[in-house]
mmCIF file of C-alpha atoms in Angstrom:
data_model
loop_
_atom_site.group_PDB
_atom_site.id
_atom_site.type_symbol
_atom_site.label_atom_id
_atom_site.label_comp_id
_atom_site.label_asym_id
_atom_site.label_seq_id
_atom_site.Cartn_x
_atom_site.Cartn_y
_atom_site.Cartn_z
ATOM 1 C CA MET A 1 54.987 -13.997 7.070
ATOM 2 C CA ILE A 2 58.726 -15.231 6.433
ATOM 3 C CA ASP A 3 59.300 -18.703 8.186
ATOM 4 C CA GLU A 4 62.613 -18.147 9.049
ATOM 5 C CA LYS A 5 65.379 -19.667 11.276
ATOM 6 C CA GLY A 6 66.603 -17.569 14.335
ATOM 7 C CA ILE A 7 70.269 -16.074 14.295
ATOM 8 C CA LEU A 8 73.008 -16.351 17.122
ATOM 9 C CA PHE A 9 74.216 -13.173 18.223
ATOM 10 C CA ILE A 10 77.559 -13.031 20.174
ATOM 11 C CA LEU A 11 78.364 -9.781 21.972
ATOM 12 C CA SER A 12 82.153 -9.778 23.278
ATOM 13 C CA GLY A 13 84.700 -7.567 23.945
ATOM 14 C CA PRO A 14 87.810 -6.833 26.248
ATOM 15 C CA SER A 15 86.972 -7.337 30.529
ATOM 16 C CA GLY A 16 85.966 -3.765 31.650
ATOM 17 C CA VAL A 17 84.059 -2.432 28.467
ATOM 18 C CA GLY A 18 80.665 -3.076 29.790
ATOM 19 C CA LYS A 19 79.406 -5.963 28.095
ATOM 20 C CA GLY A 20 76.952 -7.045 31.044
ATOM 21 C CA THR A 21 75.555 -3.852 31.143
ATOM 22 C CA VAL A 22 74.674 -3.954 27.477
ATOM 23 C CA ARG A 23 73.519 -7.298 27.505
ATOM 24 C CA LYS A 24 70.891 -6.296 30.608
ATOM 25 C CA ARG A 25 69.457 -3.090 28.995
ATOM 26 C CA LEU A 26 69.058 -4.888 25.790
ATOM 27 C CA PHE A 27 67.066 -7.737 27.226
ATOM 28 C CA GLU A 28 64.922 -5.134 29.139
ATOM 29 C CA LYS A 29 63.856 -4.003 25.519
ATOM 30 C CA ALA A 30 64.027 -6.829 23.575
ATOM 31 C CA THR A 31 61.870 -9.643 25.062
ATOM 32 C CA ASP A 32 61.577 -11.815 22.198
ATOM 33 C CA LEU A 33 65.568 -12.409 22.460
ATOM 34 C CA GLN A 34 66.636 -15.829 23.900
ATOM 35 C CA TYR A 35 69.381 -15.592 26.479
ATOM 36 C CA SER A 36 72.010 -18.491 26.149
ATOM 37 C CA ILE A 37 71.531 -20.968 29.255
ATOM 38 C CA SER A 38 74.986 -22.016 29.982
ATOM 39 C CA MET A 39 75.973 -25.547 31.113
ATOM 40 C CA THR A 40 78.278 -26.068 34.494
ATOM 41 C CA THR A 41 79.647 -28.919 36.696
ATOM 42 C CA ARG A 42 79.274 -26.563 39.381
ATOM 43 C CA ALA A 43 76.593 -27.517 42.365
ATOM 44 C CA MET A 44 73.171 -26.395 42.104
ATOM 45 C CA ARG A 45 72.522 -23.855 44.472
ATOM 46 C CA PRO A 46 69.590 -23.074 46.476
ATOM 47 C CA GLY A 47 66.672 -21.024 44.237
ATOM 48 C CA GLU A 48 68.591 -22.158 41.001
ATOM 49 C CA THR A 49 66.664 -24.300 38.460
ATOM 50 C CA ASP A 50 68.393 -26.614 36.229
ATOM 51 C CA GLY A 51 67.466 -24.991 32.459
ATOM 52 C CA VAL A 52 66.863 -22.342 33.590
ATOM 53 C CA ASP A 53 69.872 -20.714 35.678
ATOM 54 C CA TYR A 54 72.308 -23.537 34.402
ATOM 55 C CA PHE A 55 71.948 -26.909 32.809
ATOM 56 C CA TYR A 56 73.995 -28.592 35.384
ATOM 57 C CA LYS A 57 75.678 -31.885 34.338
ATOM 58 C CA SER A 58 78.583 -33.743 36.129
ATOM 59 C CA LYS A 59 82.127 -33.901 35.588
ATOM 60 C CA GLU A 60 82.104 -36.642 33.460
ATOM 61 C CA GLU A 61 79.004 -35.946 31.496
ATOM 62 C CA PHE A 62 80.693 -32.485 30.850
ATOM 63 C CA GLU A 63 83.686 -34.105 29.365
ATOM 64 C CA ASN A 64 81.517 -36.464 27.063
ATOM 65 C CA LEU A 65 80.079 -33.469 25.872
ATOM 66 C CA ILE A 66 83.461 -31.694 24.961
ATOM 67 C CA GLU A 67 84.530 -35.027 23.314
ATOM 68 C CA GLN A 68 81.533 -34.885 21.274
ATOM 69 C CA ASN A 69 81.919 -31.489 20.294
ATOM 70 C CA GLU A 70 78.593 -30.681 21.949
ATOM 71 C CA LEU A 71 79.816 -27.325 23.308
ATOM 72 C CA LEU A 72 80.084 -24.468 21.363
ATOM 73 C CA GLU A 73 82.919 -22.977 23.808
ATOM 74 C CA TYR A 74 83.631 -23.638 27.404
ATOM 75 C CA ALA A 75 85.946 -23.218 29.917
ATOM 76 C CA LYS A 76 87.511 -24.433 33.700
ATOM 77 C CA TYR A 77 87.330 -22.157 36.562
ATOM 78 C CA VAL A 78 88.910 -23.390 39.509
ATOM 79 C CA ASP A 79 87.551 -26.981 39.337
ATOM 80 C CA ASN A 80 84.387 -26.634 37.308
ATOM 81 C CA TYR A 81 83.479 -25.946 33.952
ATOM 82 C CA TYR A 82 81.238 -23.548 32.092
ATOM 83 C CA GLY A 83 80.137 -23.690 28.816
ATOM 84 C CA THR A 84 77.422 -23.266 25.954
ATOM 85 C CA PRO A 85 75.596 -26.097 24.631
ATOM 86 C CA ARG A 86 75.247 -26.529 21.124
ATOM 87 C CA LYS A 87 71.990 -28.281 21.265
ATOM 88 C CA TYR A 88 70.121 -25.703 23.116
ATOM 89 C CA VAL A 89 71.187 -23.067 20.885
ATOM 90 C CA GLU A 90 70.129 -25.040 17.902
ATOM 91 C CA GLU A 91 67.007 -25.850 19.119
ATOM 92 C CA THR A 92 66.145 -22.544 20.261
ATOM 93 C CA LEU A 93 67.058 -21.136 16.143
ATOM 94 C CA ALA A 94 65.269 -24.100 15.015
ATOM 95 C CA LYS A 95 62.086 -22.293 16.835
ATOM 96 C CA GLY A 96 62.645 -19.274 14.890
ATOM 97 C CA LEU A 97 63.997 -17.240 18.105
ATOM 98 C CA ASP A 98 67.223 -15.427 18.214
ATOM 99 C CA VAL A 99 69.742 -16.801 20.901
ATOM 100 C CA PHE A 100 72.158 -13.993 22.547
ATOM 101 C CA LEU A 101 75.529 -14.916 24.070
ATOM 102 C CA GLU A 102 77.176 -12.365 26.150
ATOM 103 C CA ILE A 103 80.639 -13.977 26.502
ATOM 104 C CA GLU A 104 84.473 -12.987 27.199
ATOM 105 C CA VAL A 105 86.643 -12.855 24.093
ATOM 106 C CA GLN A 106 88.653 -16.202 24.732
ATOM 107 C CA GLY A 107 85.216 -18.160 24.588
ATOM 108 C CA ALA A 108 83.745 -16.112 21.424
ATOM 109 C CA MET A 109 86.706 -17.247 19.658
ATOM 110 C CA GLN A 110 85.809 -20.874 20.382
ATOM 111 C CA VAL A 111 82.241 -19.930 19.474
ATOM 112 C CA LYS A 112 83.588 -18.604 16.156
ATOM 113 C CA ASP A 113 85.486 -21.951 15.224
ATOM 114 C CA ASN A 114 82.186 -23.928 16.068
ATOM 115 C CA PHE A 115 79.535 -22.057 14.830
ATOM 116 C CA PRO A 116 80.774 -19.480 12.155
ATOM 117 C CA GLU A 117 77.139 -18.620 11.069
ATOM 118 C CA GLY A 118 76.906 -16.457 14.035
ATOM 119 C CA VAL A 119 76.757 -12.844 14.207
ATOM 120 C CA PHE A 120 79.850 -11.561 16.035
ATOM 121 C CA ILE A 121 79.686 -8.218 17.735
ATOM 122 C CA PHE A 122 83.171 -6.564 19.108
ATOM 123 C CA LEU A 123 82.033 -4.231 21.845
ATOM 124 C CA PHE A 124 84.693 -1.495 22.071
ATOM 125 C CA PRO A 125 86.109 0.887 24.749
ATOM 126 C CA PRO A 126 85.589 4.857 24.413
ATOM 127 C CA SER A 127 89.280 5.005 25.036
ATOM 128 C CA LEU A 128 92.071 2.828 27.048
ATOM 129 C CA ASP A 129 91.815 5.545 29.622
ATOM 130 C CA GLU A 130 88.040 5.167 30.169
ATOM 131 C CA LEU A 131 88.735 1.236 30.159
ATOM 132 C CA LYS A 132 91.225 1.258 32.881
ATOM 133 C CA ASN A 133 88.814 3.739 35.044
ATOM 134 C CA ARG A 134 86.179 1.349 34.670
ATOM 135 C CA ILE A 135 88.437 -1.667 35.808
ATOM 136 C CA VAL A 136 89.733 0.355 38.373
ATOM 137 C CA ASN A 137 86.630 1.340 39.673
ATOM 138 C CA ARG A 138 85.211 -2.014 40.197
ATOM 139 C CA GLY A 139 87.638 -1.682 43.413
ATOM 140 C CA THR A 140 88.204 -5.195 43.671
ATOM 141 C CA GLU A 141 91.519 -5.202 41.902
ATOM 142 C CA THR A 142 95.290 -4.336 42.955
ATOM 143 C CA GLU A 143 97.437 -1.931 40.801
ATOM 144 C CA ASP A 144 99.159 -4.882 39.139
ATOM 145 C CA LEU A 145 96.163 -6.498 38.476
ATOM 146 C CA VAL A 146 94.653 -3.389 36.908
ATOM 147 C CA LEU A 147 97.668 -3.148 34.464
ATOM 148 C CA ASN A 148 97.590 -6.973 33.894
ATOM 149 C CA ARG A 149 94.045 -6.377 32.798
ATOM 150 C CA LEU A 150 94.560 -3.437 30.732
ATOM 151 C CA LYS A 151 97.625 -5.586 28.868
ATOM 152 C CA GLU A 152 94.992 -8.411 28.221
ATOM 153 C CA ALA A 153 92.570 -5.984 27.145
ATOM 154 C CA ARG A 154 94.977 -4.743 24.450
ATOM 155 C CA LYS A 155 95.621 -8.140 23.018
ATOM 156 C CA GLU A 156 91.685 -8.923 22.956
ATOM 157 C CA ILE A 157 91.435 -5.528 20.960
ATOM 158 C CA GLU A 158 93.654 -7.125 18.562
ATOM 159 C CA MET A 159 91.077 -10.176 17.934
ATOM 160 C CA MET A 160 88.467 -7.477 16.684
ATOM 161 C CA ASP A 161 89.130 -8.784 13.226
ATOM 162 C CA ALA A 162 87.394 -11.831 13.598
ATOM 163 C CA TYR A 163 84.061 -10.049 14.261
ATOM 164 C CA ASP A 164 81.394 -8.968 11.874
ATOM 165 C CA TYR A 165 80.588 -5.707 13.627
ATOM 166 C CA VAL A 166 82.146 -3.437 16.081
ATOM 167 C CA VAL A 167 80.173 -0.901 18.560
ATOM 168 C CA VAL A 168 81.666 1.203 20.877
ATOM 169 C CA ASN A 169 80.292 1.658 24.252
ATOM 170 C CA ASP A 170 80.469 5.301 24.660
ATOM 171 C CA GLN A 171 76.764 5.422 26.312
ATOM 172 C CA VAL A 172 74.996 2.390 26.998
ATOM 173 C CA ASP A 173 71.900 3.437 25.520
ATOM 174 C CA HIS A 174 73.552 4.326 22.079
ATOM 175 C CA ALA A 175 75.356 0.865 22.156
ATOM 176 C CA VAL A 176 72.069 -0.747 22.819
ATOM 177 C CA ALA A 177 70.447 0.956 19.787
ATOM 178 C CA LYS A 178 73.379 -0.244 17.679
ATOM 179 C CA VAL A 179 73.151 -3.762 18.491
ATOM 180 C CA GLU A 180 69.458 -3.448 18.268
ATOM 181 C CA ALA A 181 69.932 -2.158 14.680
ATOM 182 C CA ILE A 182 72.488 -4.972 13.875
ATOM 183 C CA ILE A 183 69.893 -7.752 14.899
ATOM 184 C CA GLN A 184 67.015 -6.262 12.853
ATOM 185 C CA SER A 185 69.338 -5.639 9.773
ATOM 186 C CA GLU A 186 70.643 -9.084 9.625
ATOM 187 C CA HIS A 187 67.136 -10.307 9.791
ATOM 188 C CA LEU A 188 66.596 -8.594 6.406
ATOM 189 C CA LYS A 189 69.985 -9.977 4.604
ATOM 190 C CA ARG A 190 68.741 -11.235 1.486
ATOM 191 C CA GLU A 191 70.982 -14.516 1.739
ATOM 192 C CA ARG A 192 68.886 -15.555 4.636
ATOM 193 C CA ILE A 193 65.407 -14.884 3.277
ATOM 194 C CA ALA A 194 65.268 -14.772 -0.575
ATOM 195 C CA LYS A 195 64.420 -18.162 -0.838
ATOM 196 C CA GLN A 196 61.350 -17.876 1.359
ATOM 197 C CA TYR A 197 60.256 -14.554 -0.408
ATOM 198 C CA LYS A 198 60.286 -16.521 -3.842
ATOM 199 C CA LYS A 199 58.292 -19.511 -2.183
ATOM 200 C CA ILE A 200 55.607 -16.652 -1.381
ATOM 201 C CA LEU A 201 55.496 -15.513 -5.102
ATOM 202 C CA GLU A 202 55.197 -19.005 -6.517
ATOM 203 C CA ALA A 203 52.313 -20.008 -4.346
ATOM 204 C CA GLU A 204 50.553 -17.165 -5.649
ATOM 205 C CA MET B 1 85.469 10.332 16.272
ATOM 206 C CA ILE B 2 86.083 7.849 13.665
ATOM 207 C CA ASP B 3 87.389 9.182 10.103
ATOM 208 C CA GLU B 4 85.006 6.982 7.744
ATOM 209 C CA LYS B 5 84.030 7.361 4.133
ATOM 210 C CA GLY B 6 80.324 7.577 3.378
ATOM 211 C CA ILE B 7 78.221 4.715 2.161
ATOM 212 C CA LEU B 8 76.631 4.604 -1.368
ATOM 213 C CA PHE B 9 72.758 2.934 -0.452
ATOM 214 C CA ILE B 10 70.651 1.880 -3.296
ATOM 215 C CA LEU B 11 67.077 1.388 -2.857
ATOM 216 C CA SER B 12 65.573 -0.715 -5.795
ATOM 217 C CA GLY B 13 62.651 -2.828 -6.304
ATOM 218 C CA PRO B 14 59.797 -3.637 -9.027
ATOM 219 C CA SER B 15 58.082 -0.641 -10.452
ATOM 220 C CA GLY B 16 54.580 0.008 -8.041
ATOM 221 C CA VAL B 17 56.141 -1.254 -4.933
ATOM 222 C CA GLY B 18 56.470 2.135 -3.406
ATOM 223 C CA LYS B 19 60.478 3.450 -3.622
ATOM 224 C CA GLY B 20 59.539 6.962 -3.933
ATOM 225 C CA THR B 21 57.423 7.100 -1.202
ATOM 226 C CA VAL B 22 59.995 5.141 1.123
ATOM 227 C CA ARG B 23 62.620 7.305 -0.185
ATOM 228 C CA LYS B 24 60.707 10.743 0.672
ATOM 229 C CA ARG B 25 59.776 9.450 4.046
ATOM 230 C CA LEU B 26 63.297 8.347 4.951
ATOM 231 C CA PHE B 27 64.497 11.864 3.846
ATOM 232 C CA GLU B 28 62.047 13.365 6.041
ATOM 233 C CA LYS B 29 64.014 11.794 9.089
ATOM 234 C CA ALA B 30 67.400 11.243 7.964
ATOM 235 C CA THR B 31 68.906 14.613 7.344
ATOM 236 C CA ASP B 32 72.325 13.910 6.943
ATOM 237 C CA LEU B 33 71.587 11.519 3.973
ATOM 238 C CA GLN B 34 72.630 12.816 0.672
ATOM 239 C CA TYR B 35 70.031 12.465 -2.108
ATOM 240 C CA SER B 36 72.061 11.268 -5.595
ATOM 241 C CA ILE B 37 71.733 14.436 -8.021
ATOM 242 C CA SER B 38 71.233 12.772 -11.864
ATOM 243 C CA MET B 39 72.562 14.149 -14.900
ATOM 244 C CA THR B 40 70.260 14.625 -17.706
ATOM 245 C CA THR B 41 70.421 15.943 -21.412
ATOM 246 C CA ARG B 42 66.945 17.579 -21.197
ATOM 247 C CA ALA B 43 66.667 21.213 -21.223
ATOM 248 C CA MET B 44 66.623 22.833 -17.918
ATOM 249 C CA ARG B 45 63.099 24.307 -16.644
ATOM 250 C CA PRO B 46 62.292 27.486 -15.205
ATOM 251 C CA GLY B 47 63.038 27.180 -11.474
ATOM 252 C CA GLU B 48 65.180 24.335 -11.902
ATOM 253 C CA THR B 49 69.182 24.808 -10.919
ATOM 254 C CA ASP B 50 72.218 22.983 -12.164
ATOM 255 C CA GLY B 51 73.930 21.125 -9.533
ATOM 256 C CA VAL B 52 70.456 20.869 -7.680
ATOM 257 C CA ASP B 53 67.930 19.232 -9.669
ATOM 258 C CA TYR B 54 70.099 17.730 -12.152
ATOM 259 C CA PHE B 55 73.410 18.045 -13.637
ATOM 260 C CA TYR B 56 72.756 19.555 -17.229
ATOM 261 C CA LYS B 57 74.722 18.354 -20.458
ATOM 262 C CA SER B 58 74.738 18.318 -23.857
ATOM 263 C CA LYS B 59 74.237 15.235 -25.786
ATOM 264 C CA GLU B 60 77.909 14.965 -26.914
ATOM 265 C CA GLU B 61 79.222 15.632 -23.040
ATOM 266 C CA PHE B 62 76.831 12.838 -21.966
ATOM 267 C CA GLU B 63 78.288 10.481 -24.227
ATOM 268 C CA ASN B 64 81.708 11.749 -23.891
ATOM 269 C CA LEU B 65 80.925 10.711 -20.110
ATOM 270 C CA ILE B 66 79.316 7.391 -21.035
ATOM 271 C CA GLU B 67 82.405 6.344 -22.947
ATOM 272 C CA GLN B 68 84.695 7.414 -20.006
ATOM 273 C CA ASN B 69 82.906 5.126 -17.514
ATOM 274 C CA GLU B 70 81.721 8.249 -15.662
ATOM 275 C CA LEU B 71 78.189 7.183 -15.249
ATOM 276 C CA LEU B 72 77.301 4.498 -12.411
ATOM 277 C CA GLU B 73 74.188 4.041 -14.559
ATOM 278 C CA TYR B 74 72.217 5.397 -17.077
ATOM 279 C CA ALA B 75 69.123 5.250 -19.665
ATOM 280 C CA LYS B 76 67.394 7.206 -22.474
ATOM 281 C CA TYR B 77 64.093 8.173 -22.288
ATOM 282 C CA VAL B 78 62.383 9.447 -25.521
ATOM 283 C CA ASP B 79 65.339 11.461 -27.043
ATOM 284 C CA ASN B 80 67.133 12.168 -23.437
ATOM 285 C CA TYR B 81 69.872 10.677 -21.297
ATOM 286 C CA TYR B 82 69.460 10.347 -17.530
ATOM 287 C CA GLY B 83 72.291 9.084 -15.194
ATOM 288 C CA THR B 84 74.002 8.768 -12.127
ATOM 289 C CA PRO B 85 77.237 10.549 -12.371
ATOM 290 C CA ARG B 86 80.235 8.779 -10.570
ATOM 291 C CA LYS B 87 82.192 11.723 -9.789
ATOM 292 C CA TYR B 88 79.449 13.303 -7.819
ATOM 293 C CA VAL B 89 78.999 10.354 -5.775
ATOM 294 C CA GLU B 90 82.634 9.644 -4.983
ATOM 295 C CA GLU B 91 83.156 13.177 -3.929
ATOM 296 C CA THR B 92 80.017 13.108 -1.525
ATOM 297 C CA LEU B 93 81.256 9.927 0.071
ATOM 298 C CA ALA B 94 84.983 11.279 0.387
ATOM 299 C CA LYS B 95 83.428 13.740 2.453
ATOM 300 C CA GLY B 96 82.383 10.947 4.682
ATOM 301 C CA LEU B 97 78.478 11.726 3.879
ATOM 302 C CA ASP B 98 76.287 8.845 2.785
ATOM 303 C CA VAL B 99 74.636 8.809 -0.628
ATOM 304 C CA PHE B 100 71.128 7.344 -1.435
ATOM 305 C CA LEU B 101 70.108 6.518 -4.721
ATOM 306 C CA GLU B 102 66.243 5.481 -5.665
ATOM 307 C CA ILE B 103 66.128 3.656 -8.622
ATOM 308 C CA GLU B 104 64.499 1.262 -11.175
ATOM 309 C CA VAL B 105 65.964 -2.366 -10.902
ATOM 310 C CA GLN B 106 67.950 -2.258 -14.604
ATOM 311 C CA GLY B 107 69.817 0.773 -13.290
ATOM 312 C CA ALA B 108 70.405 -0.910 -9.967
ATOM 313 C CA MET B 109 71.792 -3.582 -11.862
ATOM 314 C CA GLN B 110 74.391 -1.206 -13.843
ATOM 315 C CA VAL B 111 75.200 0.524 -10.175
ATOM 316 C CA LYS B 112 76.134 -2.975 -9.199
ATOM 317 C CA ASP B 113 78.511 -3.603 -12.031
ATOM 318 C CA ASN B 114 79.938 -0.225 -11.545
ATOM 319 C CA PHE B 115 79.936 0.320 -7.874
ATOM 320 C CA PRO B 116 79.829 -2.998 -6.350
ATOM 321 C CA GLU B 117 80.750 -1.815 -2.912
ATOM 322 C CA GLY B 118 77.070 -0.050 -2.554
ATOM 323 C CA VAL B 119 74.904 -1.651 -0.620
ATOM 324 C CA PHE B 120 71.881 -2.803 -2.376
ATOM 325 C CA ILE B 121 68.492 -3.055 -0.630
ATOM 326 C CA PHE B 122 65.795 -4.678 -2.569
ATOM 327 C CA LEU B 123 62.158 -3.591 -1.715
ATOM 328 C CA PHE B 124 59.536 -6.260 -1.941
ATOM 329 C CA PRO B 125 55.814 -6.056 -2.215
ATOM 330 C CA PRO B 126 53.552 -7.369 0.297
ATOM 331 C CA SER B 127 52.178 -9.750 -2.359
ATOM 332 C CA LEU B 128 51.683 -9.748 -5.994
ATOM 333 C CA ASP B 129 47.832 -9.151 -5.446
ATOM 334 C CA GLU B 130 48.881 -5.788 -3.633
ATOM 335 C CA LEU B 131 51.305 -4.902 -6.084
ATOM 336 C CA LYS B 132 48.748 -5.444 -8.932
ATOM 337 C CA ASN B 133 46.227 -3.072 -7.059
ATOM 338 C CA ARG B 134 48.970 -0.343 -6.709
ATOM 339 C CA ILE B 135 49.679 -0.344 -10.237
ATOM 340 C CA VAL B 136 45.994 -0.179 -11.163
ATOM 341 C CA ASN B 137 45.381 2.572 -8.398
ATOM 342 C CA ARG B 138 47.834 5.140 -10.355
ATOM 343 C CA GLY B 139 44.906 5.040 -12.826
ATOM 344 C CA THR B 140 47.337 6.014 -15.612
ATOM 345 C CA GLU B 141 47.399 2.417 -17.164
ATOM 346 C CA THR B 142 45.227 0.556 -19.652
ATOM 347 C CA GLU B 143 44.511 -3.216 -18.683
ATOM 348 C CA ASP B 144 47.089 -4.367 -20.917
ATOM 349 C CA LEU B 145 49.841 -2.260 -19.490
ATOM 350 C CA VAL B 146 48.989 -3.437 -15.646
ATOM 351 C CA LEU B 147 49.364 -6.997 -17.066
ATOM 352 C CA ASN B 148 52.664 -5.917 -18.759
ATOM 353 C CA ARG B 149 53.970 -4.385 -15.968
ATOM 354 C CA LEU B 150 53.196 -6.852 -13.666
ATOM 355 C CA LYS B 151 55.109 -9.546 -15.780
ATOM 356 C CA GLU B 152 57.764 -7.388 -15.586
ATOM 357 C CA ALA B 153 57.761 -7.005 -11.749
ATOM 358 C CA ARG B 154 57.762 -10.938 -11.510
ATOM 359 C CA LYS B 155 61.015 -10.693 -13.732
ATOM 360 C CA GLU B 156 62.489 -7.925 -11.458
ATOM 361 C CA ILE B 157 62.072 -9.785 -8.542
ATOM 362 C CA GLU B 158 63.886 -12.694 -9.784
ATOM 363 C CA MET B 159 66.722 -10.254 -9.617
ATOM 364 C CA MET B 160 66.853 -9.901 -5.852
ATOM 365 C CA ASP B 161 69.772 -12.170 -5.749
ATOM 366 C CA ALA B 162 72.149 -9.632 -6.860
ATOM 367 C CA TYR B 163 71.025 -7.217 -3.413
ATOM 368 C CA ASP B 164 72.416 -7.295 0.290
ATOM 369 C CA TYR B 165 68.795 -6.928 1.919
ATOM 370 C CA VAL B 166 65.224 -7.724 1.131
ATOM 371 C CA VAL B 167 62.946 -5.176 2.841
ATOM 372 C CA VAL B 168 58.905 -5.899 2.640
ATOM 373 C CA ASN B 169 56.911 -2.664 2.121
ATOM 374 C CA ASP B 170 53.953 -3.681 3.882
ATOM 375 C CA GLN B 171 53.576 -0.344 5.556
ATOM 376 C CA VAL B 172 55.808 2.364 4.874
ATOM 377 C CA ASP B 173 56.843 3.257 8.193
ATOM 378 C CA HIS B 174 58.102 -0.175 9.004
ATOM 379 C CA ALA B 175 60.147 -0.262 5.782
ATOM 380 C CA VAL B 176 61.786 3.009 6.583
ATOM 381 C CA ALA B 177 62.618 1.875 10.076
ATOM 382 C CA LYS B 178 64.157 -1.138 8.422
ATOM 383 C CA VAL B 179 66.051 0.901 5.967
ATOM 384 C CA GLU B 180 67.232 3.142 8.568
ATOM 385 C CA ALA B 181 68.378 -0.155 10.684
ATOM 386 C CA ILE B 182 70.464 -1.196 7.605
ATOM 387 C CA ILE B 183 72.180 2.052 7.134
ATOM 388 C CA GLN B 184 72.883 2.281 11.151
ATOM 389 C CA SER B 185 74.342 -1.370 11.037
ATOM 390 C CA GLU B 186 76.186 -1.239 7.850
ATOM 391 C CA HIS B 187 78.442 1.768 9.335
ATOM 392 C CA LEU B 188 79.234 -0.606 12.528
ATOM 393 C CA LYS B 189 80.452 -3.290 10.122
ATOM 394 C CA ARG B 190 83.917 -4.293 11.405
ATOM 395 C CA GLU B 191 85.753 -4.289 7.765
ATOM 396 C CA ARG B 192 84.792 -0.649 7.486
ATOM 397 C CA ILE B 193 85.991 0.563 10.811
ATOM 398 C CA ALA B 194 88.496 -1.918 12.216
ATOM 399 C CA LYS B 195 91.659 0.016 10.805
ATOM 400 C CA GLN B 196 90.376 3.386 12.294
ATOM 401 C CA TYR B 197 89.790 1.882 15.660
ATOM 402 C CA LYS B 198 93.386 0.371 15.680
ATOM 403 C CA LYS B 199 94.716 3.821 14.830
ATOM 404 C CA ILE B 200 93.010 5.051 17.935
ATOM 405 C CA LEU B 201 94.364 2.905 20.399
ATOM 406 C CA GLU B 202 98.145 3.464 18.765
ATOM 407 C CA ALA B 203 97.564 6.958 19.125
ATOM 408 C CA GLU B 204 96.962 6.698 22.980
#
């Protein structure tokens, strides 16, 4: 009925908070959400497909896109770039589909600069103790690294002010239901849809 | 966990759109919503209770409250005043309870002036034809009155711009689910809750 553009949703929060788990559970339920496909300079691996797993680019191509402000955010890990291509996001939104981006806090802040009309959701740990437990239970980190990550997490939580919504991840199902409510209610915002509704009335 | 004030939700829209039906269905499900109790100068009827059905006031008392800006909105029907007392709403919100107000467009505009921090939801008819059918099917109106109300409804729809959300009432269950999503997501807004979350972190 309403010819509406899609919305870019960004889920972020401190490391260890459970962003990936919430995103996976959400995608099992919300089948009309589009997951944002990243761009990378790392080599394609067996079984991967260009435009499905990643968009694969050379280092030169990637750096050109950075210069042209064609990445909503990017970072370099070891020797490879990873980023979110603006074009894919905008084309998907233009089709009327929502795009969902699950991302670290640093990346989310870049997206905020480049795409402020996105809806920014901060996933909050039930407590710092719980966050510590989750980082420890990954089992991949030394004691020093855990303390460092926890310190980092505290800093990241201070960045909450740039976000539109805060969802506490006490239970995955609750967090997912809250994200779903946010997605639904954002589509009901008057500033997004009033024009189309008025058109409907004029057409009658 | 979060010591939060309640939120005032205002559901409004043109006459005939089905505000009362949506409100009733919502209250059957959302038992923690408080319905806003109106104030009136009309006489108490047998079976009614002061502070439950209405707050009953003399004409002089009511007019004093109007002067003191103690009504979020009011109107005079025939010879009696009806209105929404600010004090009851604010005391209920202070307890952390949401207050829900279902009201005509003119009243909602008064509430907007007096309580702009409320969340304003506009109930939209599926079409003007459908709205006409609903007004006609009430069976209480002459043809002239129906045309007048329809003209009025068109004007009321123009007031949509003052609202935060627009919900189309194509099916009552859908409309109720949307209002529920709005209520849930409004409680997740960062500007409402970030302070309390930061306090939790500092307390640890």
